[in-house]
Amino acid sequence: MGGGGGARLGHWVVSYTGMSADNIKGLLLAVSSSLFIGASFIVKKKGLKKAGASGVRAGVGGYSYLLEPLWWIGMITMVVGEIANFAAYAFAPAILVTPLGALSIIISAVLARIILREKLHIFGVLGCILCVVGSTTIVLHAPQEREIESVAEVWDLATEPAFLLYAAVVLAAAFVLIFHFVPQYGQTHIMVYIGVCSLFGSLSVMSVKALGIALKLTFSGMNQLVYPQTWVFVLVVITCIVTQMNYLNKALDTFNTAVVSPIYYTMFTSLTILASVIMFKDWDRQNPTQIVTEMCGFVTILSGTFLLHKTKDMVDGVQPNLPIRIPKHAEEDAYGSEEIPLRSAADGIPLRSPRSTEGIPLRSAPDGIPLRSLRGTESFRSTG
């Protein structure tokens, strides 16, 4: 009786949303993944700050964060989220799962306000709403998952000329960034670290999807672990994820979280959708109206993330001069104390630069008369 009720509920959801049962499973897994990953950004950021305060910062090649428990909590949280994301790719197409990562930006923004004391302007709330609207649009118009019966079929898709060309271009661009641009511009240009993460990320998602399909088929009774292609995908996943984590740590430690999250999401999602369209031919099963609607939803998400970024640190319509790059000697929860005036212990008068004292009248000790310019004192004497 209970099984019949569940079947009727599933049929109702499929009928009224137009989504397949597998797409719904992928949707739920992707949403839970965003919750964990959004929280992990903040926890890892706190861990990196604590580690950087007592050792060599990750942004300049240090690995002291490996001894910081808070960083490991954030890492475990991210792993849980990635496992849920991994499972989502086994049930739903990448063009549905990947854009839902915008929800992690919303979670990150809310927690950054609470934990890192970063502000969230009213337009930031509007950015969150745009992300939700765009995600909903994509969910309702996403293509159905491609029917795949073995990992060998995925391997055939991955070795077609179009995707091989894409993979070659991605690897070439990533190696140029790593060996040429990272040493010179990694500490000053945010796109360098994030570019490496995003390029390898698009390949890792394709391999994760292939591995997820292999495990899904294996659990259903068709063992895919006997195929060497499965283990090739495992090797690619491990290599890409380790590289992503390394450069993501560098980006988070060097630049402001409010900048890293939306830019990384935008680049990573755009490249992943492109890779999925090339490899799995997602758009071959859709009409032009559905494709345009999906792209409108994606642009809406990008608009929301951009608005979140631009208004992240605005308060009452005023945007402070918040640096994109975090100063090396900044305090753990601040960006420096250059604007805090020093005070004299004797009289409590703020000590400013010599130029700032030019407008303050000096007084003589005997008579308390303000001493101004030479011309001013001459006129005073003549009247006396």
Short mmCIF file of C-alpha atoms in Angstrom, two decimals:
data_model
loop_
_atom_site.label_atom_id
_atom_site.label_comp_id
_atom_site.label_asym_id
_atom_site.label_seq_id
_atom_site.Cartn_x
_atom_site.Cartn_y
_atom_site.Cartn_z
CA MET A 1 0.00 0.00 0.00
CA GLY A 2 2.83 2.35 0.97
CA GLY A 3 4.72 1.41 -2.19
CA GLY A 4 1.67 2.24 -4.29
CA GLY A 5 1.34 5.62 -2.59
CA GLY A 6 5.01 6.38 -3.30
CA ALA A 7 4.57 5.37 -6.91
CA ARG A 8 1.53 7.64 -7.28
CA LEU A 9 3.44 10.54 -5.70
CA GLY A 10 6.36 9.96 -8.04
CA HIS A 11 3.98 9.83 -11.02
CA TRP A 12 2.33 13.10 -9.88
CA VAL A 13 5.71 14.85 -9.58
CA VAL A 14 6.78 13.64 -13.02
CA SER A 15 3.44 14.65 -14.57
CA TYR A 16 3.28 18.16 -13.13
CA THR A 17 6.96 19.10 -13.38
CA GLY A 18 7.79 17.37 -16.63
CA MET A 19 10.89 15.90 -14.97
CA SER A 20 11.87 12.26 -15.00
CA ALA A 21 12.34 10.33 -11.77
CA ASP A 22 16.12 10.30 -12.31
CA ASN A 23 16.20 14.07 -12.83
CA ILE A 24 14.29 14.56 -9.57
CA LYS A 25 16.81 12.39 -7.71
CA GLY A 26 19.63 14.37 -9.26
CA LEU A 27 17.92 17.63 -8.29
CA LEU A 28 17.58 16.65 -4.61
CA LEU A 29 21.17 15.46 -4.45
CA ALA A 30 22.43 18.65 -6.12
CA VAL A 31 20.55 20.89 -3.65
CA SER A 32 21.92 19.01 -0.64
CA SER A 33 25.38 19.22 -2.20
CA SER A 34 25.09 23.01 -2.44
CA LEU A 35 24.22 23.25 1.25
CA PHE A 36 27.36 21.37 2.29
CA ILE A 37 29.69 23.05 -0.20
CA GLY A 38 28.43 26.55 0.63
CA ALA A 39 29.16 25.96 4.31
CA SER A 40 32.58 24.44 3.55
CA PHE A 41 33.78 27.65 1.84
CA ILE A 42 33.31 29.60 5.06
CA VAL A 43 34.73 26.97 7.41
CA LYS A 44 37.78 26.43 5.20
CA LYS A 45 38.30 30.19 4.98
CA LYS A 46 38.36 30.43 8.78
CA GLY A 47 40.82 27.55 8.91
CA LEU A 48 43.10 29.14 6.31
CA LYS A 49 43.10 32.41 8.25
CA LYS A 50 44.00 30.71 11.52
CA ALA A 51 46.74 28.69 9.83
CA GLY A 52 48.12 31.78 8.07
CA ALA A 53 48.33 33.66 11.37
CA SER A 54 50.74 31.09 12.82
CA GLY A 55 52.54 29.75 9.76
CA VAL A 56 53.21 30.18 6.06
CA ARG A 57 50.07 31.21 4.18
CA ALA A 58 48.63 28.91 1.51
CA GLY A 59 48.61 31.79 -0.95
CA VAL A 60 52.42 31.87 -0.98
CA GLY A 61 52.95 28.12 -1.05
CA GLY A 62 52.49 27.18 2.61
CA TYR A 63 50.73 24.05 3.82
CA SER A 64 50.33 24.85 7.51
CA TYR A 65 46.56 24.64 7.05
CA LEU A 66 46.96 20.84 6.97
CA LEU A 67 47.57 21.03 10.74
CA GLU A 68 44.49 23.19 11.36
CA PRO A 69 41.42 21.17 12.58
CA LEU A 70 39.01 23.85 11.38
CA TRP A 71 40.32 23.50 7.82
CA TRP A 72 39.80 19.74 7.99
CA ILE A 73 36.21 20.22 9.18
CA GLY A 74 35.62 22.43 6.15
CA MET A 75 37.33 19.89 3.93
CA ILE A 76 35.18 17.03 5.25
CA THR A 77 32.07 19.15 4.73
CA MET A 78 33.14 19.83 1.16
CA VAL A 79 33.82 16.11 0.58
CA VAL A 80 30.29 15.25 1.76
CA GLY A 81 28.91 17.86 -0.59
CA GLU A 82 31.03 16.59 -3.46
CA ILE A 83 29.86 13.01 -2.82
CA ALA A 84 26.24 14.20 -3.08
CA ASN A 85 27.18 16.11 -6.21
CA PHE A 86 28.92 13.01 -7.55
CA ALA A 87 25.75 10.99 -7.05
CA ALA A 88 23.65 13.72 -8.70
CA TYR A 89 25.65 13.42 -11.93
CA ALA A 90 24.82 9.72 -12.07
CA PHE A 91 21.10 10.53 -12.32
CA ALA A 92 20.82 13.90 -14.06
CA PRO A 93 22.62 15.68 -16.93
CA ALA A 94 25.41 18.14 -16.11
CA ILE A 95 23.40 21.00 -17.62
CA LEU A 96 20.90 20.49 -14.76
CA VAL A 97 23.25 19.66 -11.87
CA THR A 98 26.08 22.16 -12.41
CA PRO A 99 24.09 25.46 -12.47
CA LEU A 100 22.50 24.50 -9.14
CA GLY A 101 25.89 25.25 -7.63
CA ALA A 102 24.61 28.84 -7.45
CA LEU A 103 22.73 27.77 -4.34
CA SER A 104 26.08 27.23 -2.62
CA ILE A 105 26.88 30.91 -3.27
CA ILE A 106 23.69 31.90 -1.46
CA ILE A 107 24.60 29.68 1.49
CA SER A 108 28.13 31.07 1.44
CA ALA A 109 26.85 34.66 1.40
CA VAL A 110 24.52 34.11 4.35
CA LEU A 111 27.16 32.33 6.43
CA ALA A 112 29.80 34.91 5.50
CA ARG A 113 27.54 37.56 7.01
CA ILE A 114 27.09 35.55 10.21
CA ILE A 115 30.54 34.03 10.70
CA LEU A 116 33.00 36.24 8.80
CA ARG A 117 31.01 39.43 9.54
CA GLU A 118 30.83 40.28 5.84
CA LYS A 119 27.85 42.47 4.97
CA LEU A 120 24.90 41.50 2.78
CA HIS A 121 23.18 44.49 1.18
CA ILE A 122 19.52 44.48 0.18
CA PHE A 123 20.62 44.13 -3.44
CA GLY A 124 22.59 41.09 -2.35
CA VAL A 125 19.28 39.57 -1.28
CA LEU A 126 17.95 40.40 -4.74
CA GLY A 127 20.98 38.60 -6.19
CA CYS A 128 20.08 35.52 -4.15
CA ILE A 129 16.52 35.66 -5.49
CA LEU A 130 17.81 35.91 -9.07
CA CYS A 131 19.97 32.83 -8.48
CA VAL A 132 16.94 30.89 -7.25
CA VAL A 133 14.78 32.04 -10.20
CA GLY A 134 17.49 31.13 -12.72
CA SER A 135 18.05 27.74 -11.10
CA THR A 136 14.32 27.01 -11.16
CA THR A 137 14.14 27.94 -14.85
CA ILE A 138 16.95 25.54 -15.71
CA VAL A 139 15.51 22.75 -13.57
CA LEU A 140 12.11 22.93 -15.28
CA HIS A 141 13.61 22.92 -18.80
CA ALA A 142 16.57 20.59 -18.36
CA PRO A 143 16.97 17.73 -20.87
CA GLN A 144 16.31 14.15 -19.88
CA GLU A 145 19.31 12.05 -18.96
CA ARG A 146 20.88 10.13 -21.84
CA GLU A 147 20.31 6.37 -21.67
CA ILE A 148 23.75 4.73 -21.28
CA GLU A 149 24.18 0.99 -20.85
CA SER A 150 27.94 0.67 -20.19
CA VAL A 151 31.03 2.69 -19.35
CA ALA A 152 32.41 1.71 -22.75
CA GLU A 153 29.66 3.85 -24.31
CA VAL A 154 30.80 6.83 -22.22
CA TRP A 155 34.38 6.16 -23.34
CA ASP A 156 33.25 6.29 -26.96
CA LEU A 157 31.67 9.68 -26.32
CA ALA A 158 34.84 10.93 -24.61
CA THR A 159 37.08 9.85 -27.49
CA GLU A 160 35.11 11.51 -30.26
CA PRO A 161 37.13 14.17 -32.14
CA ALA A 162 35.08 17.12 -30.88
CA PHE A 163 35.63 16.33 -27.19
CA LEU A 164 39.27 15.35 -27.71
CA LEU A 165 39.83 18.78 -29.25
CA TYR A 166 38.11 20.44 -26.29
CA ALA A 167 40.22 18.45 -23.80
CA ALA A 168 43.43 19.32 -25.66
CA VAL A 169 42.60 23.05 -25.62
CA VAL A 170 41.70 22.93 -21.92
CA LEU A 171 44.93 21.13 -20.92
CA ALA A 172 47.07 23.46 -23.03
CA ALA A 173 45.47 26.55 -21.47
CA ALA A 174 45.80 25.10 -17.94
CA PHE A 175 49.50 24.29 -18.39
CA VAL A 176 50.21 27.77 -19.76
CA LEU A 177 48.53 29.28 -16.71
CA ILE A 178 50.38 27.00 -14.27
CA PHE A 179 53.89 27.31 -15.69
CA HIS A 180 53.85 30.86 -17.06
CA PHE A 181 51.20 32.99 -15.36
CA VAL A 182 51.00 31.52 -11.84
CA PRO A 183 54.62 32.40 -10.86
CA GLN A 184 54.28 35.98 -12.16
CA TYR A 185 50.63 36.95 -11.64
CA GLY A 186 49.10 34.39 -9.26
CA GLN A 187 49.27 36.73 -6.26
CA THR A 188 47.85 39.76 -8.08
CA HIS A 189 45.38 38.50 -10.74
CA ILE A 190 42.45 36.47 -9.43
CA MET A 191 41.68 34.93 -12.84
CA VAL A 192 44.93 32.94 -12.82
CA TYR A 193 44.14 30.62 -9.88
CA ILE A 194 40.44 30.43 -10.72
CA GLY A 195 41.21 29.77 -14.37
CA VAL A 196 43.22 26.67 -13.47
CA CYS A 197 40.45 25.45 -11.13
CA SER A 198 37.73 25.97 -13.73
CA LEU A 199 39.59 24.35 -16.64
CA PHE A 200 40.42 21.22 -14.69
CA GLY A 201 36.94 21.33 -13.13
CA SER A 202 35.19 20.93 -16.47
CA LEU A 203 37.20 17.78 -17.17
CA SER A 204 36.68 16.44 -13.65
CA VAL A 205 32.89 16.79 -13.95
CA MET A 206 32.85 14.78 -17.18
CA SER A 207 34.95 12.07 -15.54
CA VAL A 208 32.84 12.17 -12.37
CA LYS A 209 29.71 11.71 -14.45
CA ALA A 210 31.28 8.77 -16.28
CA LEU A 211 32.35 7.20 -12.98
CA GLY A 212 28.93 7.84 -11.45
CA ILE A 213 27.24 6.08 -14.36
CA ALA A 214 29.65 3.16 -13.99
CA LEU A 215 28.86 2.78 -10.28
CA LYS A 216 25.13 3.18 -10.89
CA LEU A 217 25.21 0.37 -13.46
CA THR A 218 27.39 -1.75 -11.17
CA PHE A 219 24.94 -1.43 -8.26
CA SER A 220 22.10 -2.37 -10.62
CA GLY A 221 23.80 -5.68 -11.41
CA MET A 222 25.95 -4.82 -14.46
CA ASN A 223 29.53 -4.79 -13.18
CA GLN A 224 31.51 -1.98 -14.83
CA LEU A 225 34.61 -2.30 -12.65
CA VAL A 226 36.01 -4.92 -15.00
CA TYR A 227 36.41 -2.33 -17.75
CA PRO A 228 39.79 -0.54 -17.87
CA GLN A 229 37.98 2.63 -18.99
CA THR A 230 36.41 2.88 -15.52
CA TRP A 231 39.82 3.06 -13.87
CA VAL A 232 41.04 5.61 -16.40
CA PHE A 233 38.13 7.84 -15.39
CA VAL A 234 39.06 7.26 -11.71
CA LEU A 235 42.62 8.43 -12.40
CA VAL A 236 41.40 11.54 -14.23
CA VAL A 237 38.99 12.39 -11.39
CA ILE A 238 41.71 12.12 -8.73
CA THR A 239 44.22 14.18 -10.74
CA CYS A 240 41.75 16.94 -11.57
CA ILE A 241 40.27 17.22 -8.08
CA VAL A 242 43.69 17.38 -6.36
CA THR A 243 44.73 20.13 -8.76
CA GLN A 244 41.46 22.01 -8.24
CA MET A 245 41.74 21.87 -4.45
CA ASN A 246 45.33 23.10 -4.49
CA TYR A 247 44.61 26.18 -6.57
CA LEU A 248 41.24 26.85 -4.93
CA ASN A 249 43.03 27.00 -1.57
CA LYS A 250 45.47 29.50 -3.02
CA ALA A 251 42.64 31.62 -4.41
CA LEU A 252 40.66 31.61 -1.14
CA ASP A 253 43.73 32.49 0.91
CA THR A 254 44.89 35.29 -1.41
CA PHE A 255 41.63 36.96 -2.42
CA ASN A 256 38.35 37.95 -0.79
CA THR A 257 35.77 35.17 -0.51
CA ALA A 258 33.09 37.48 -1.93
CA VAL A 259 35.13 37.70 -5.13
CA VAL A 260 36.35 34.10 -5.42
CA SER A 261 32.97 32.38 -5.08
CA PRO A 262 30.99 34.07 -7.91
CA ILE A 263 33.89 34.20 -10.38
CA TYR A 264 34.77 30.56 -9.77
CA TYR A 265 31.13 29.54 -10.13
CA THR A 266 30.71 31.48 -13.37
CA MET A 267 33.82 30.10 -15.07
CA PHE A 268 33.42 26.57 -13.77
CA THR A 269 29.73 26.31 -14.72
CA SER A 270 30.21 27.84 -18.17
CA LEU A 271 33.05 25.47 -19.06
CA THR A 272 31.24 22.46 -17.62
CA ILE A 273 28.06 23.15 -19.62
CA LEU A 274 30.18 23.55 -22.75
CA ALA A 275 31.99 20.27 -22.05
CA SER A 276 28.71 18.45 -21.40
CA VAL A 277 27.12 19.79 -24.58
CA ILE A 278 30.14 18.60 -26.59
CA MET A 279 30.57 15.19 -24.93
CA PHE A 280 27.01 14.09 -24.06
CA LYS A 281 25.27 16.16 -26.76
CA ASP A 282 22.64 17.42 -24.30
CA TRP A 283 21.15 19.89 -26.76
CA ASP A 284 20.58 17.26 -29.44
CA ARG A 285 17.53 16.10 -27.46
CA GLN A 286 16.01 19.57 -27.10
CA ASN A 287 14.27 22.09 -29.32
CA PRO A 288 15.55 25.69 -29.76
CA THR A 289 12.96 27.09 -27.33
CA GLN A 290 14.19 24.86 -24.50
CA ILE A 291 17.81 25.72 -25.22
CA VAL A 292 17.13 29.46 -25.24
CA THR A 293 15.12 29.17 -22.00
CA GLU A 294 17.97 27.30 -20.32
CA MET A 295 20.45 29.96 -21.42
CA CYS A 296 18.13 32.69 -20.10
CA GLY A 297 18.03 30.87 -16.78
CA PHE A 298 21.82 30.62 -16.76
CA VAL A 299 22.19 34.34 -17.54
CA THR A 300 19.76 35.08 -14.70
CA ILE A 301 21.97 33.08 -12.34
CA LEU A 302 25.06 34.94 -13.57
CA SER A 303 23.26 38.24 -12.98
CA GLY A 304 22.44 37.18 -9.45
CA THR A 305 26.01 36.14 -8.68
CA PHE A 306 27.32 39.40 -10.15
CA LEU A 307 24.89 41.41 -8.03
CA LEU A 308 25.90 39.43 -4.96
CA HIS A 309 29.54 40.21 -5.66
CA LYS A 310 29.07 43.92 -6.31
CA THR A 311 26.90 44.52 -3.24
CA LYS A 312 28.53 42.03 -0.91
CA ASP A 313 30.16 44.72 1.26
CA MET A 314 27.75 47.60 0.72
CA VAL A 315 25.96 49.09 3.70
CA ASP A 316 23.07 51.54 3.18
CA GLY A 317 24.13 52.19 -0.39
CA VAL A 318 27.77 52.96 0.47
CA GLN A 319 30.44 50.59 -0.77
CA PRO A 320 33.65 50.64 1.27
CA ASN A 321 37.05 50.39 -0.34
CA LEU A 322 37.34 46.64 0.14
CA PRO A 323 40.40 45.15 -1.52
CA ILE A 324 40.04 42.16 -3.82
CA ARG A 325 43.36 40.84 -2.56
CA ILE A 326 43.71 40.30 1.19
CA PRO A 327 46.80 42.10 2.59
CA LYS A 328 49.47 39.77 3.91
CA HIS A 329 49.67 41.40 7.32
CA ALA A 330 45.94 41.94 7.82
CA GLU A 331 44.39 40.72 11.01
CA GLU A 332 42.44 37.47 10.98
CA ASP A 333 38.99 39.05 10.73
CA ALA A 334 39.90 42.43 9.26
CA TYR A 335 41.63 43.88 6.24
CA GLY A 336 44.07 46.11 8.09
CA SER A 337 44.04 49.01 10.51
CA GLU A 338 45.44 51.83 8.37
CA GLU A 339 42.34 53.95 8.87
CA ILE A 340 42.36 53.73 12.68
CA PRO A 341 43.88 56.94 14.16
CA LEU A 342 46.53 56.59 16.85
CA ARG A 343 45.93 58.49 20.08
CA SER A 344 48.32 60.23 22.43
CA ALA A 345 48.34 58.71 25.89
CA ALA A 346 48.64 62.14 27.47
CA ASP A 347 45.75 64.02 25.98
CA GLY A 348 43.79 61.60 23.84
CA ILE A 349 44.27 63.73 20.72
CA PRO A 350 44.43 61.67 17.52
CA LEU A 351 47.93 61.68 16.08
CA ARG A 352 47.73 62.24 12.32
CA SER A 353 50.19 62.99 9.59
CA PRO A 354 52.11 66.33 9.69
CA ARG A 355 49.98 67.62 6.82
CA SER A 356 46.81 66.98 8.79
CA THR A 357 47.99 69.32 11.58
CA GLU A 358 48.45 72.32 9.31
CA GLY A 359 44.89 73.44 9.83
CA ILE A 360 45.04 73.17 13.66
CA PRO A 361 45.91 76.50 15.34
CA LEU A 362 48.86 76.38 17.74
CA ARG A 363 48.57 78.15 21.10
CA SER A 364 51.30 79.81 23.09
CA ALA A 365 51.60 78.63 26.64
CA PRO A 366 51.72 82.05 28.32
CA ASP A 367 48.72 83.81 26.86
CA GLY A 368 46.71 81.12 25.04
CA ILE A 369 46.60 83.28 21.89
CA PRO A 370 46.46 81.24 18.67
CA LEU A 371 49.69 81.49 16.71
CA ARG A 372 48.91 81.66 13.00
CA SER A 373 50.97 82.65 9.99
CA LEU A 374 53.66 85.37 10.16
CA ARG A 375 51.41 87.80 8.33
CA GLY A 376 48.64 87.12 10.79
CA THR A 377 50.83 87.88 13.81
CA GLU A 378 52.11 91.12 12.29
CA SER A 379 48.62 92.47 11.84
CA PHE A 380 47.84 91.59 15.42
CA ARG A 381 50.82 93.53 16.70
CA SER A 382 50.05 96.61 14.61
CA THR A 383 46.56 96.85 15.99
CA GLY A 384 47.96 96.59 19.51
#
